[in-house]
Short mmCIF file of C-alpha atoms in Angstrom, two decimals:
data_model
loop_
_atom_site.label_atom_id
_atom_site.label_comp_id
_atom_site.label_asym_id
_atom_site.label_seq_id
_atom_site.Cartn_x
_atom_site.Cartn_y
_atom_site.Cartn_z
CA MET Z 70 6.35 124.62 36.90
CA LEU Z 71 6.32 127.99 35.18
CA ASP Z 72 10.05 128.40 35.74
CA PHE Z 73 10.68 125.04 34.08
CA ALA Z 74 8.20 125.57 31.23
CA LEU Z 75 9.37 129.02 30.09
CA PRO Z 76 12.24 128.87 27.59
CA GLY Z 77 14.71 130.92 29.65
CA LYS Z 78 17.92 132.51 28.44
CA MET Z 79 20.07 130.56 25.98
CA TYR Z 80 23.85 130.52 26.22
CA THR Z 81 26.42 129.13 23.81
CA GLU Z 82 29.83 128.78 25.42
CA GLU Z 83 33.03 126.79 25.18
CA VAL Z 84 33.44 124.09 27.83
CA SER Z 85 36.28 125.17 30.12
CA ARG Z 86 36.65 121.82 31.84
CA VAL Z 87 34.77 118.70 32.89
CA GLN Z 88 34.92 117.74 36.56
CA LYS Z 89 34.61 114.14 37.65
CA LYS Z 90 33.71 113.58 41.30
CA LYS Z 91 33.61 110.25 43.08
CA GLN Z 92 30.52 110.14 45.32
CA ARG Z 93 31.00 107.70 48.19
CA TYR Z 94 28.26 105.95 50.14
CA TYR Z 95 28.01 102.65 51.93
CA ASN Z 96 25.51 100.11 50.66
CA ALA Z 97 25.37 96.89 48.68
CA GLY Z 98 25.41 98.72 45.34
CA GLY Z 99 29.15 99.23 45.08
CA ASN Z 100 29.81 101.99 47.63
CA SER Z 101 30.43 104.77 45.08
CA HIS Z 102 29.62 106.28 41.72
CA ASN Z 103 31.04 109.05 39.56
CA SER Z 104 29.23 112.30 38.87
CA TYR Z 105 30.21 114.73 36.14
CA GLU Z 106 29.96 118.52 35.91
CA VAL Z 107 30.58 120.75 32.93
CA VAL Z 108 32.17 124.10 33.69
CA THR Z 109 31.71 127.04 31.30
CA PRO Z 110 32.78 130.66 31.87
CA LYS Z 111 29.34 131.57 33.29
CA HIS Z 112 27.82 128.34 34.67
CA GLN Z 113 28.60 124.96 36.17
CA PHE Z 114 26.06 122.12 35.90
CA SER Z 115 25.75 118.35 36.19
CA VAL Z 116 25.58 116.20 33.05
CA ALA Z 117 25.46 112.52 32.16
CA GLU Z 118 28.70 110.57 31.74
CA ASP Z 119 28.46 110.23 27.95
CA ILE Z 120 27.86 113.98 27.56
CA ALA Z 121 30.80 114.76 29.86
CA LYS Z 122 33.17 112.55 27.89
CA SER Z 123 32.23 114.10 24.56
CA ALA Z 124 32.03 117.73 25.79
CA LYS Z 125 35.74 118.30 26.42
CA GLY Z 126 36.99 121.17 24.27
CA LYS Z 127 33.65 121.68 22.50
CA SER Z 128 30.94 124.32 22.62
CA MET Z 129 27.68 123.74 24.43
CA SER Z 130 24.32 125.37 24.06
CA TYR Z 131 22.19 125.47 27.21
CA THR Z 132 19.18 127.28 28.60
CA VAL Z 133 18.96 128.84 32.06
CA SER Z 134 15.60 129.34 33.78
CA LEU Z 135 14.39 132.88 34.34
CA LEU Z 136 13.41 132.70 38.00
CA PHE Z 137 15.87 130.37 39.71
CA GLN Z 138 18.84 130.53 37.30
CA GLU Z 139 18.99 126.74 36.98
CA VAL Z 140 20.15 124.97 33.80
CA ASN Z 141 17.08 123.36 32.22
CA SER Z 142 18.48 121.72 29.08
CA TYR Z 143 21.76 121.45 27.20
CA SER Z 144 23.30 120.11 24.02
CA ILE Z 145 26.76 119.79 22.52
CA LEU Z 146 27.14 121.77 19.32
CA PRO Z 147 26.64 121.20 16.38
CA SER Z 148 24.19 118.48 17.47
CA GLN Z 149 20.58 119.52 18.00
CA ASP Z 150 19.89 116.67 20.47
CA ARG Z 151 18.87 118.37 23.72
CA SER Z 152 19.17 116.72 27.11
CA ILE Z 153 17.27 117.72 30.23
CA TYR Z 154 18.93 117.42 33.62
CA SER Z 155 16.82 114.74 35.33
CA PHE Z 156 16.82 116.33 38.80
CA ARG Z 157 15.60 119.58 37.25
CA LEU Z 158 12.85 117.72 35.38
CA VAL Z 159 11.62 116.05 38.57
CA SER Z 160 11.91 119.11 40.81
CA GLY Z 161 10.64 121.65 38.32
CA PHE Z 162 7.88 119.74 36.58
CA VAL Z 163 6.97 116.28 37.92
CA LEU Z 164 6.74 117.12 41.63
CA PRO Z 165 4.53 120.21 41.21
CA LEU Z 166 2.40 118.33 38.68
CA LEU Z 167 1.86 115.48 41.16
CA LEU Z 168 0.81 117.99 43.82
CA LEU Z 169 -1.69 119.66 41.48
CA LEU Z 170 -3.02 116.28 40.38
CA ALA Z 171 -3.50 115.14 44.00
CA ILE Z 172 -5.30 118.41 44.86
CA GLY Z 173 -7.54 117.96 41.82
CA ILE Z 174 -8.39 114.37 42.78
CA LYS Z 175 -9.13 115.39 46.36
CA PHE Z 176 -11.64 118.05 45.35
CA ARG Z 177 -13.13 116.31 42.30
CA PHE Z 178 -13.71 112.89 43.86
CA LYS Z 179 -13.91 113.94 47.54
CA LYS Z 180 -11.10 111.54 48.50
CA ASP Z 181 -9.18 111.82 51.76
CA LEU Z 182 -5.62 112.36 50.55
CA SER Z 183 -4.48 114.49 53.48
CA ILE Z 184 -1.28 112.50 54.20
CA LEU Z 185 -0.28 112.38 50.53
CA LEU Z 186 -0.98 116.10 50.13
CA PHE Z 187 1.01 116.91 53.26
CA VAL Z 188 4.02 114.92 52.02
CA LEU Z 189 3.85 116.46 48.53
CA GLN Z 190 3.55 119.95 50.00
CA LEU Z 191 6.60 119.34 52.20
CA LEU Z 192 8.54 118.14 49.16
CA VAL Z 193 7.55 121.19 47.10
CA VAL Z 194 8.44 123.60 49.92
CA GLY Z 195 11.75 121.80 50.49
CA ASN Z 196 12.49 121.97 46.77
CA PHE Z 197 11.64 125.70 46.76
CA ILE Z 198 14.06 126.33 49.65
CA TRP Z 199 16.71 124.28 47.82
CA LEU Z 200 16.30 126.41 44.68
CA LEU Z 201 16.46 129.66 46.62
CA PHE Z 202 19.56 128.97 48.69
CA TRP Z 203 21.73 126.45 46.78
#
């Protein structure tokens, strides 16, 4: 949570290119979707479709976390509207907050939340390994 909450280092760079990738899977929802990545001289990160379409040839301002070097938020200049990458929000803030909340409930109200705590701990450890090695 600390890595997500600290402001991190801010970069302002020109967008080199926008990559569109077709992600295939097999289910009733259409079997595929498009994902978009913005590539700058120093970083490459996922963005929403509307941001990707309007970012071509423009400058972007984005912040990179201090500990794990992940992009926390970004905006297209000159706009001041900042967007937060949703996976980063969930993995860096929501998941650890849920774990702390469950631990607090367990000790405050003496509830048996052992299975929930085990699952949340596995998710946090898996997320930590993901951040370290990918």
